[in-house]
Amino acid sequence: MATLDSKIPKGPLKDKWTTYKDKINLVNPANKRNIDIIVVGTGLAGGSASATLAELGYNVKAFAYQDSPRRAHSIAAQGGINAAKNYQGDGDSFYRLFYDTVKGGDYRSREANVYRLAEVSANIIDQCVAQGVPFARDYGGLLDNRSFGGVLVSRTFYAKGQTGQQLLLGAYSAMNRQIARGKIEMFNRHEMLDVVKIDGKARGIIARNLITGEIERHSAHAVVIASGGYGNVYFLSTNAMGSNATAAWKIHKKGAFFANPCYTQIHPTCIPRSGDYQSKLTLMSESLRNDGRIWVPKKMEDVMAIREGRKKPTDLSEEERDYYLERRYPAFGNLVPRDVASRAAKERCDAGYGVNATGEAVYLDFKSAIERYGREQAKLHHISNPTEKEVYDLGKGIVEAKYGNLFQMYEKIVDENPYETPMMIYPATHYTMGGVWVDYNLMTTVDGLYCIGEANFSDHGANRLGASALMQGLADGYFVLPYTIGDYLANDIRTGKIPTDTKEFDEVEKEVKDRLDFFINNKGEHSVDYYHKKLGKIMWDKVGMARNAKGLTEAMAEIKALREDFWKNVKVTGALNEMNPELEKAGRVADFLELGELFAKDALMREESCGGHFREESVESDGLQEGEAKRNDKDYAFVAAWEYKGEPADAVLHKEELEFNDIELKQRSYK
């Protein structure tokens, strides 16, 4: 078994990143002009990396499968971005953000990486303000922030509308300046289909022009993958339908280890599924949990009455409601981390207390918040003995200012007014903490091949705290990769342009074309979506919020059989050399059909519960933590990095043991 070298610097935790930067190799400005870098993906991680590397003087080729970088999936993030600024003076610090992140991830992340993330988080806010990102401000003009699940401080900065979109516009504007200077060559509507290695180093990619169907060769001295996560392996998720794992999976098959695929986050505040024909679930910001209280009816007769339309949720008194998160987790209440909140909702719905027609929904209620804010505003406006209507109107105004866009979206989708009737929410597949294994430098197990943002196996561990995805994407792109990649590229200043007319490019291009030819010429019976939906159902039923050995073993066999049928019977309409969305999907679903099996294999191997990975066989049986996830630190305190060996079932496990020197490993508690 190969030993994974994480390349974590020696010395005290708080000094590691500073000491590292002091000692790395640098590339002088004149030499940067002679070095090319490919960046695949232009979301927050890829967009910030492309802009920063170009600003430094490197020649950047950036690839986006959408028609513009500003359409990257990062825009869907609504809630905010974390940073240890301590603006509220409520006790936040780099250490507190570091500790909350490690604890939130159930102690399955690297101390050094997380501390670095906490350190640079404060810089992100300054960077984005300088770019003109319109963060919310309080009455004094200072940046406002709020609290998210799993923490006891306010550190989440947010912008009106969707914070992700506003942050992406900041990165996009920086990119545009470099595009105008000619330092970024932008390839919109292009998809990377494979990586090219020369003498063991990543030296280029094969890409398809999604408009013309043309296959292109692109070379560089280093390749950066920033293509997001693999949540769409479930088919129905909060991700846009185009979000896929192809770039990450292709580099895995070329030697990059894939780590912790079983660590998937289920988001607790999504609008419930409405039927069998949906292709996407709508995400509602976790920020709603700051003021919304989550409940189900206490009595089964009330549940049935609500389902049958004989009662409305507003008919139930406080005594008839089970605020189950406040009951189970008094210290954190509605602000427990996402994995805990999601499982608690599933438990109530599995017990029969779900409040919609399918039994898969709980209430998120703002009545208490509207009343609280209303009475506070009445005092501020010197209104003594306000009427109920005055209290409601004043409180509604505050809630509308904070969450109005989300309430509007909910009403358009569900056709209910959430100011007057509680929202219905249910957990859904969201972020993936697994991904391509990288060392402290963000380099994969292939020299010169980097992976950043959600595409790598993430600093978060087995679960991600809300508002930390944007933080990692921008930290990697703005403040980490530009240093670490320079250290590697210092050895390439005399290499010269990498030619594309070599046998290595020939071979990979042939592999890509053969696969595309197969899809077009295979006269099967079923559409690509047919297979994707079947895969998604297997994943959700047997590799979803709760897993067991029997279900995981069945899932592996079922996914393998489905994959074999796919290669025999898939039908792809349209032609090769034209815009063909079905052909694009075919390649992506083929990759998901392999990744899904490795996902189940990883979950079967990890005989413990931690974070987003919940094994039914591993649960606290008694005491204060009864029913909660039971970790096994003795046997499983490691990163599981899988080496590709052909069939997913044959993947070889490499362990990176996790060392905890600054944090004591202990049972996570939010009670």
XYZ file of C-alpha atoms in Angstrom:
671
model
C 0.000 0.000 0.000
C 1.392 3.381 -1.069
C 1.801 6.007 1.592
C 0.014 9.239 0.857
C 2.138 12.293 1.530
C -0.079 15.170 2.549
C 2.961 17.515 2.583
C 1.653 19.315 5.651
C 4.341 21.718 6.927
C 5.963 21.094 10.281
C 5.641 23.442 13.247
C 2.794 24.936 15.292
C -0.632 24.970 13.673
C -0.992 28.763 13.641
C 2.396 29.217 11.950
C 2.212 26.486 9.271
C 0.822 28.548 6.397
C 2.977 31.607 7.094
C 6.139 29.528 7.380
C 5.216 27.603 4.238
C 4.794 30.808 2.206
C 8.103 32.148 3.487
C 9.993 29.155 2.105
C 8.379 28.329 -1.254
C 9.969 28.815 -4.651
C 8.778 31.880 -6.555
C 8.517 32.651 -10.272
C 9.642 36.136 -11.292
C 7.185 38.282 -13.296
C 9.105 37.964 -16.576
C 9.108 34.161 -16.325
C 5.397 33.991 -15.496
C 4.724 35.309 -19.005
C 6.169 32.057 -20.394
C 4.022 29.685 -18.364
C 0.554 28.408 -19.343
C -2.099 27.140 -16.927
C -5.396 25.452 -17.799
C -8.338 25.986 -15.404
C -11.354 23.721 -15.920
C -14.476 25.234 -14.376
C -15.226 28.895 -13.723
C -17.330 28.901 -10.582
C -16.079 30.573 -7.445
C -12.992 28.358 -7.180
C -12.111 28.318 -10.883
C -13.124 31.930 -11.535
C -11.112 33.323 -8.612
C -8.115 31.122 -9.510
C -8.196 32.149 -13.198
C -8.412 35.862 -12.366
C -5.688 35.741 -9.706
C -3.253 33.649 -11.757
C -3.742 35.971 -14.733
C -3.244 39.042 -12.537
C 0.055 37.509 -11.418
C 1.155 37.246 -15.052
C 0.548 33.605 -16.025
C -1.199 32.772 -19.307
C -4.514 31.185 -18.373
C -6.883 29.106 -20.480
C -10.260 28.888 -18.718
C -12.985 26.398 -19.685
C -16.697 26.631 -18.912
C -19.412 24.307 -20.171
C -21.993 27.105 -19.813
C -22.153 30.069 -22.204
C -20.541 32.335 -19.602
C -18.536 31.941 -16.387
C -21.203 33.893 -14.563
C -23.613 30.975 -15.073
C -21.538 28.606 -12.946
C -23.467 26.703 -10.298
C -21.951 28.808 -7.489
C -24.717 31.346 -8.145
C -27.261 29.021 -6.522
C -25.755 29.519 -3.051
C -28.160 31.808 -1.255
C -27.207 31.996 2.354
C -23.770 33.555 2.698
C -20.065 33.039 3.292
C -18.285 32.467 6.594
C -15.346 34.510 7.836
C -13.770 34.942 11.252
C -14.048 38.746 11.410
C -15.653 38.905 14.881
C -17.635 41.994 13.875
C -20.275 41.201 16.482
C -17.717 40.868 19.240
C -19.357 37.593 20.195
C -16.162 35.601 20.634
C -15.267 34.565 17.099
C -11.641 33.947 16.108
C -9.565 31.953 13.630
C -9.383 29.187 16.216
C -13.149 29.202 16.801
C -13.885 28.954 13.054
C -11.261 26.219 12.773
C -12.748 24.303 15.712
C -16.368 24.677 14.542
C -15.409 23.422 11.071
C -13.543 20.366 12.377
C -16.329 19.590 14.853
C -19.021 20.173 12.193
C -17.155 17.758 9.913
C -17.203 15.205 12.742
C -13.405 15.221 13.143
C -12.656 13.800 9.699
C -10.626 16.656 8.230
C -7.007 17.796 8.328
C -6.209 20.258 11.085
C -3.660 22.150 8.974
C -5.973 22.648 5.982
C -8.875 23.819 8.099
C -6.791 26.258 10.103
C -5.441 27.737 6.862
C -9.017 28.101 5.630
C -9.975 29.956 8.815
C -6.921 32.220 8.509
C -7.568 33.361 4.949
C -11.340 33.672 5.421
C -11.017 37.252 6.671
C -9.104 38.215 3.508
C -11.962 36.973 1.345
C -14.389 39.537 2.732
C -11.916 42.380 2.155
C -11.228 41.143 -1.385
C -14.923 40.926 -2.245
C -15.801 44.320 -0.750
C -13.007 45.828 -2.858
C -14.577 44.160 -5.921
C -17.895 45.819 -5.151
C -19.798 42.801 -3.824
C -22.906 44.352 -2.184
C -22.800 42.677 1.220
C -25.636 43.484 3.589
C -24.917 46.280 6.029
C -26.423 47.260 9.337
C -27.902 50.653 10.205
C -24.426 52.061 10.896
C -23.108 51.049 7.480
C -20.949 48.211 8.830
C -21.099 44.777 7.240
C -23.920 42.749 8.721
C -23.728 39.019 9.395
C -25.771 36.200 10.868
C -25.428 32.736 12.370
C -25.669 29.421 10.544
C -26.136 25.860 11.737
C -23.541 24.283 14.006
C -22.056 27.460 15.521
C -22.746 29.798 18.425
C -21.479 33.022 16.795
C -22.523 35.301 13.918
C -19.937 34.991 11.147
C -21.942 34.529 7.949
C -21.721 37.500 5.583
C -24.463 37.722 2.976
C -25.718 39.779 0.071
C -29.243 40.567 -1.039
C -30.586 37.963 -3.425
C -28.182 35.045 -3.787
C -24.809 35.576 -2.138
C -23.158 33.063 -4.463
C -24.232 35.058 -7.511
C -22.900 38.312 -6.063
C -19.553 36.726 -5.159
C -19.314 35.121 -8.583
C -19.927 38.486 -10.232
C -16.942 39.793 -8.261
C -14.727 36.984 -9.574
C -16.252 37.367 -13.048
C -15.444 41.081 -13.178
C -11.836 40.297 -12.206
C -11.769 37.629 -14.934
C -13.144 40.036 -17.525
C -10.360 42.525 -16.890
C -7.830 39.768 -17.564
C -9.719 38.529 -20.637
C -9.591 42.075 -22.009
C -5.810 42.149 -21.353
C -5.391 38.844 -23.174
C -4.100 37.078 -20.042
C -7.131 34.791 -19.884
C -8.235 32.974 -23.005
C -11.850 32.055 -22.361
C -13.431 28.901 -23.797
C -17.165 29.051 -23.124
C -19.377 26.086 -24.057
C -16.425 23.726 -23.887
C -16.233 20.534 -21.851
C -13.063 18.802 -20.753
C -13.300 15.119 -21.689
C -9.868 13.898 -20.572
C -6.463 14.927 -19.265
C -3.164 14.378 -21.088
C -0.052 13.300 -19.189
C 3.494 13.522 -20.555
C 6.304 11.892 -18.565
C 3.919 11.509 -15.637
C 2.976 15.208 -15.520
C -0.368 16.780 -16.456
C 0.358 18.766 -19.608
C -2.997 19.401 -21.215
C -6.577 18.377 -21.851
C -8.848 17.171 -24.620
C -11.991 19.305 -24.818
C -15.138 19.280 -26.908
C -16.606 22.450 -28.374
C -20.233 21.965 -27.323
C -21.544 24.183 -30.155
C -19.764 22.577 -33.124
C -18.834 19.189 -31.678
C -15.170 19.792 -32.581
C -12.557 17.970 -30.496
C -9.712 20.267 -29.414
C -6.247 19.817 -27.919
C -4.996 22.289 -25.311
C -1.609 22.191 -23.605
C -0.229 23.862 -20.495
C 2.454 23.506 -17.842
C -0.162 22.699 -15.197
C -3.848 21.807 -15.135
C -6.324 22.921 -12.458
C -9.670 21.136 -12.037
C -12.397 23.281 -10.462
C -15.481 21.543 -11.785
C -17.617 21.219 -8.646
C -19.149 18.222 -6.897
C -20.999 15.059 -7.851
C -24.382 15.509 -6.098
C -26.179 14.736 -9.369
C -25.199 11.078 -9.013
C -28.573 11.046 -7.191
C -30.276 12.556 -10.289
C -32.614 14.585 -8.109
C -30.538 17.077 -6.132
C -30.216 20.797 -5.468
C -27.607 21.072 -8.241
C -28.273 22.412 -11.715
C -28.776 19.566 -14.197
C -25.514 20.337 -15.984
C -23.455 19.880 -12.815
C -21.432 16.738 -13.304
C -18.367 14.798 -12.251
C -16.741 14.156 -15.632
C -13.565 16.230 -15.230
C -12.886 14.887 -11.727
C -13.699 11.309 -12.714
C -11.518 11.440 -15.836
C -8.485 12.531 -13.854
C -9.265 9.780 -11.345
C -9.031 7.242 -14.174
C -5.692 8.764 -15.158
C -4.105 8.312 -11.748
C -5.603 10.896 -9.369
C -6.924 9.186 -6.235
C -10.588 9.780 -5.330
C -11.175 10.340 -1.617
C -14.139 9.841 0.725
C -16.876 9.577 -1.948
C -19.378 8.533 0.749
C -19.238 11.958 2.434
C -22.277 13.648 0.932
C -24.218 16.432 2.488
C -27.976 16.367 2.720
C -29.372 19.924 2.982
C -32.247 20.245 5.482
C -34.125 23.238 4.027
C -35.254 22.282 0.516
C -38.717 22.563 -0.961
C -40.124 19.003 -0.938
C -40.382 16.898 -4.066
C -43.643 17.520 -5.914
C -43.743 14.485 -8.230
C -41.861 11.924 -10.318
C -41.031 14.261 -13.177
C -38.764 16.751 -11.482
C -35.161 17.129 -12.589
C -34.052 19.512 -9.813
C -34.950 20.300 -6.218
C -35.177 23.910 -5.080
C -32.792 24.907 -2.337
C -33.968 27.308 0.356
C -31.242 29.099 2.256
C -30.198 27.732 5.614
C -30.262 31.318 6.871
C -34.018 30.773 7.310
C -33.153 28.636 10.346
C -32.026 31.795 12.157
C -35.648 32.805 12.588
C -37.765 29.881 11.399
C -38.791 27.224 13.937
C -39.086 23.639 12.707
C -41.955 21.451 13.870
C -44.396 18.641 13.144
C -47.726 17.929 14.874
C -47.500 15.973 18.131
C -50.613 13.885 17.430
C -51.055 11.522 14.486
C -54.702 12.573 14.094
C -53.548 16.162 13.443
C -51.041 14.892 10.864
C -53.792 13.020 9.007
C -56.163 15.966 9.256
C -53.548 18.269 7.696
C -52.730 15.767 4.919
C -56.419 15.363 4.092
C -57.053 19.114 4.132
C -59.368 19.061 7.173
C -56.945 21.218 9.179
C -54.380 23.891 8.468
C -51.070 24.081 10.343
C -52.139 27.455 11.742
C -55.073 25.698 13.491
C -52.669 23.909 15.834
C -51.815 25.547 19.142
C -48.266 25.746 20.512
C -49.015 22.790 22.801
C -50.024 20.666 19.792
C -46.719 21.237 17.983
C -43.510 19.233 18.391
C -40.544 21.585 17.920
C -38.376 18.495 17.706
C -34.989 20.158 17.132
C -35.485 22.426 20.143
C -36.617 19.367 22.111
C -33.679 17.147 21.121
C -30.900 19.771 20.932
C -31.679 22.530 23.452
C -28.249 24.266 23.186
C -28.391 24.707 19.398
C -32.101 24.141 18.671
C -32.964 24.936 15.053
C -29.309 25.791 14.380
C -27.849 22.292 14.646
C -25.592 21.312 11.708
C -27.125 20.143 8.453
C -26.507 16.444 8.888
C -28.121 16.444 12.335
C -31.132 18.523 11.203
C -31.627 16.358 8.107
C -31.581 13.064 9.987
C -33.933 14.442 12.630
C -36.423 15.446 9.901
C -36.128 11.995 8.309
C -36.705 10.333 11.681
C -39.944 12.271 12.243
C -41.175 11.610 8.702
C -40.252 7.900 8.876
C -42.264 7.736 12.111
C -45.277 8.963 10.121
C -45.366 12.660 11.110
C -44.575 14.145 7.661
C -47.079 16.863 6.780
C -47.443 16.783 2.997
C -49.276 14.264 0.789
C -46.185 12.047 0.405
C -45.338 12.235 4.115
C -41.959 13.802 3.325
C -42.089 17.325 4.746
C -41.823 19.236 8.022
C -42.820 22.810 8.826
C -40.524 25.841 8.995
C -42.561 28.467 10.819
C -41.918 32.231 11.083
C -44.886 33.149 13.288
C -42.741 33.535 16.425
C -40.126 35.622 14.575
C -42.722 37.972 13.065
C -44.243 38.488 16.502
C -40.831 39.002 18.184
C -39.623 41.501 15.587
C -43.010 43.229 15.580
C -42.985 43.891 19.337
C -39.375 45.081 19.142
C -40.239 47.471 16.293
C -43.303 48.749 18.168
C -41.048 49.761 21.047
C -38.627 51.442 18.643
C -41.519 53.355 17.078
C -42.890 54.252 20.524
C -46.173 52.418 19.896
C -47.642 51.443 23.247
C -50.186 48.615 23.329
C -49.870 47.780 19.612
C -52.688 45.800 17.996
C -52.037 42.293 16.670
C -52.158 43.686 13.132
C -49.614 46.396 13.927
C -47.293 43.807 15.472
C -47.724 41.534 12.443
C -47.136 44.310 9.889
C -44.031 45.614 11.666
C -42.600 42.115 12.152
C -43.394 41.096 8.588
C -41.423 44.125 7.339
C -38.275 42.943 9.163
C -38.631 39.326 7.983
C -39.264 40.553 4.440
C -36.103 42.674 4.518
C -34.062 39.618 5.574
C -35.634 36.821 3.532
C -38.074 38.448 1.103
C -36.557 36.977 -2.048
C -36.706 33.457 -0.579
C -40.313 33.875 0.555
C -41.247 35.147 -2.905
C -39.572 32.151 -4.558
C -41.343 29.741 -2.215
C -44.751 31.302 -2.917
C -44.231 31.084 -6.691
C -43.340 27.378 -6.466
C -45.768 26.171 -3.784
C -48.549 28.789 -4.146
C -48.727 29.442 -0.401
C -47.889 32.650 1.464
C -45.072 31.725 3.916
C -45.698 34.840 6.023
C -49.114 33.425 6.919
C -48.630 29.663 6.506
C -45.509 27.746 7.598
C -43.141 26.680 4.823
C -42.747 22.992 4.089
C -39.186 21.690 3.868
C -37.457 18.321 3.464
C -33.795 17.273 3.188
C -32.222 16.852 -0.260
C -28.822 15.966 -1.722
C -26.636 19.037 -1.878
C -22.860 19.397 -1.453
C -20.300 16.583 -1.701
C -17.396 16.550 0.738
C -15.719 13.672 -1.092
C -13.737 14.317 -4.251
C -10.279 14.154 -5.753
C -7.568 13.650 -3.114
C -5.135 16.572 -2.882
C -2.160 17.364 -0.654
C -1.582 20.603 1.272
C -0.529 22.216 -2.030
C -3.907 21.274 -3.602
C -2.045 18.916 -5.965
C -3.468 15.500 -6.793
C -1.455 12.275 -6.932
C -0.540 13.296 -10.513
C 2.266 15.862 -10.807
C 1.118 19.223 -12.129
C -2.555 18.335 -11.744
C -4.383 20.435 -9.154
C -7.932 20.267 -7.874
C -9.739 23.061 -6.003
C -13.148 23.927 -4.546
C -15.872 21.306 -4.236
C -14.125 19.068 -6.783
C -11.450 18.094 -4.234
C -12.131 16.035 -1.136
C -12.581 19.219 0.842
C -11.355 20.743 4.027
C -14.716 20.218 5.692
C -14.473 16.556 6.667
C -17.548 14.329 6.827
C -19.982 17.254 6.856
C -19.932 20.914 5.831
C -21.161 23.807 7.915
C -23.516 26.112 6.082
C -21.830 29.028 4.229
C -18.440 27.303 4.176
C -18.549 26.084 0.532
C -18.112 29.586 -0.850
C -15.382 30.151 1.706
C -13.386 27.137 0.517
C -13.863 27.919 -3.188
C -12.629 31.489 -2.833
C -9.881 30.612 -0.335
C -8.462 28.016 -2.753
C -8.721 30.288 -5.787
C -7.679 33.683 -4.407
C -5.291 32.867 -1.587
C -3.954 29.298 -1.638
C -3.451 27.943 -5.156
C -1.598 31.028 -6.492
C 1.145 30.353 -3.915
C 1.293 26.571 -4.134
C 1.197 26.286 -7.929
C 4.024 28.829 -8.226
C 6.224 26.577 -6.104
C 5.697 23.767 -8.645
C 5.953 25.929 -11.768
C 9.293 27.397 -10.687
C 10.802 24.247 -12.239
C 9.163 24.932 -15.613
C 10.538 28.352 -16.475
C 12.811 26.860 -19.162
C 10.444 24.177 -20.432
C 8.940 26.259 -23.240
C 5.548 25.726 -24.892
C 4.100 22.250 -24.546
C 3.437 20.897 -28.071
C 0.100 19.180 -28.809
C 1.263 17.145 -31.818
C 2.634 14.290 -29.716
C 1.725 10.633 -29.309
C 0.326 11.338 -25.837
C -2.221 13.797 -27.245
C -2.925 11.434 -30.166
C -3.710 8.532 -27.819
C -6.006 10.451 -25.479
C -7.850 12.138 -28.340
C -8.465 8.713 -29.919
C -9.899 7.417 -26.595
C -12.258 10.409 -26.447
C -13.396 10.077 -30.078
C -13.931 6.318 -29.811
C -16.209 6.825 -26.829
C -18.230 9.538 -28.568
C -18.517 7.391 -31.704
C -19.822 4.512 -29.595
C -22.612 6.636 -28.096
C -23.776 7.959 -31.459
C -23.677 4.597 -33.191
C -25.091 2.404 -30.411
C -28.674 1.670 -31.364
C -30.086 0.994 -27.953
C -33.585 1.168 -26.491
C -33.364 3.624 -23.585
C -32.556 7.316 -23.171
C -29.691 8.611 -21.051
C -32.191 10.047 -18.525
C -33.755 6.581 -18.142
C -30.444 5.315 -16.746
C -29.723 8.425 -14.719
C -33.091 8.223 -12.957
C -32.638 4.523 -12.203
C -29.178 5.223 -10.762
C -30.558 8.093 -8.696
C -33.253 5.902 -7.185
C -30.728 3.201 -6.189
C -28.501 5.865 -4.649
C -31.302 7.579 -2.710
C -32.903 4.350 -1.472
C -29.717 2.529 -0.464
C -26.899 5.102 -0.289
C -28.888 8.095 0.936
C -29.395 9.624 4.385
C -29.118 6.279 6.172
C -27.048 3.300 5.004
C -26.574 -0.290 6.060
C -24.356 -3.156 4.911
C -27.191 -5.045 3.213
C -28.395 -2.014 1.218
C -24.878 -0.975 0.217
C -23.982 -4.483 -0.977
C -27.191 -4.569 -3.020
C -26.508 -1.091 -4.395
C -23.069 -2.078 -5.668
C -24.491 -5.097 -7.509
C -27.463 -3.141 -8.885
C -25.310 -0.243 -10.117
C -22.915 -2.652 -11.820
C -25.822 -4.391 -13.587
C -27.309 -1.023 -14.582
C -23.939 0.113 -15.968
C -23.606 -3.029 -18.046
C -27.105 -2.503 -19.432
C -26.274 1.143 -20.179
C -23.340 0.188 -22.387
C -25.557 -2.274 -24.278
C -28.821 -0.398 -24.545
C -28.276 3.364 -24.284
C -29.685 5.373 -27.150
C -28.202 8.791 -27.992
C -30.062 10.841 -30.576
C -28.536 13.546 -32.781
C -25.185 13.732 -34.543
C -21.569 13.844 -33.472
C -20.395 17.103 -34.987
C -23.077 19.449 -33.747
C -24.598 20.761 -30.547
C -25.903 17.625 -28.883
C -27.017 17.808 -25.235
C -27.905 14.084 -25.236
C -24.334 13.202 -26.179
C -23.034 15.450 -23.396
C -25.340 13.750 -20.876
C -24.325 10.274 -22.039
C -20.682 10.858 -21.134
C -21.612 12.327 -17.773
C -24.030 9.556 -16.819
C -21.458 6.938 -17.856
C -19.113 8.501 -15.294
C -21.830 8.663 -12.618
C -22.508 4.941 -13.140
C -18.912 4.226 -12.138
C -18.711 6.818 -9.377
C -21.959 5.579 -7.793
C -20.523 2.103 -7.291
C -17.301 3.458 -5.756
C -19.485 5.670 -3.521
C -21.308 2.581 -2.205
C -18.017 0.651 -1.833
C -16.550 3.494 0.257
C -19.680 3.673 2.428
C -19.584 -0.110 2.937
C -15.913 -0.013 3.939
C -16.450 2.776 6.496
C -18.144 0.879 9.329
C -18.864 3.952 11.434
C -21.211 6.914 11.383
C -19.766 10.366 10.966
C -21.179 13.593 9.572
C -23.042 13.030 6.316
C -22.210 9.310 6.393
C -24.732 7.569 8.657
C -24.484 3.794 9.068
C -27.534 2.346 10.793
C -25.289 -0.238 12.461
C -23.248 2.492 14.144
C -25.488 4.470 16.497
C -25.081 5.510 20.133
C -27.260 3.048 22.040
C -27.678 4.859 25.350
C -26.768 7.933 27.369
C -27.146 11.580 26.423
C -26.221 10.889 22.783
C -28.670 8.008 22.265
C -29.642 7.728 18.586
C -26.802 9.971 17.356
C -23.984 9.054 14.974
C -21.311 6.849 16.541
C -17.772 7.445 15.267
C -14.985 4.890 15.455
C -11.786 6.876 15.902
C -9.692 3.808 16.637
C -10.220 2.232 13.204
C -11.483 4.971 10.887
C -9.670 8.239 11.634
C -8.314 8.351 8.103
C -8.997 9.741 4.648
C -10.010 6.915 2.308
C -8.264 7.585 -1.022
C -9.174 5.150 -3.818
C -6.896 4.238 -6.710
C -8.527 3.381 -10.030
C -7.960 -0.191 -11.212
C -10.609 -0.618 -13.918
C -13.870 -1.739 -12.352
C -15.031 0.360 -9.352
C -15.255 -2.825 -7.257
C -11.517 -3.349 -7.835
C -10.467 0.124 -6.608
C -7.561 -0.039 -4.158
C -7.779 1.760 -0.812
C -4.965 4.024 0.377
C -5.248 5.501 3.854
C -4.088 8.936 4.950
C -4.122 8.785 8.725
C -5.515 11.946 10.302
C -3.484 13.391 13.149
C -5.086 15.614 15.771
C -2.589 17.552 17.848
C -4.533 20.732 18.592
C -8.022 19.294 18.973
C -9.198 16.552 21.277
C -11.258 13.881 19.510
C -14.576 13.586 21.316
C -18.189 12.736 20.675
C -19.919 15.565 18.856
C -22.724 17.065 20.900
C -25.204 19.797 20.038
C -27.461 19.163 23.048
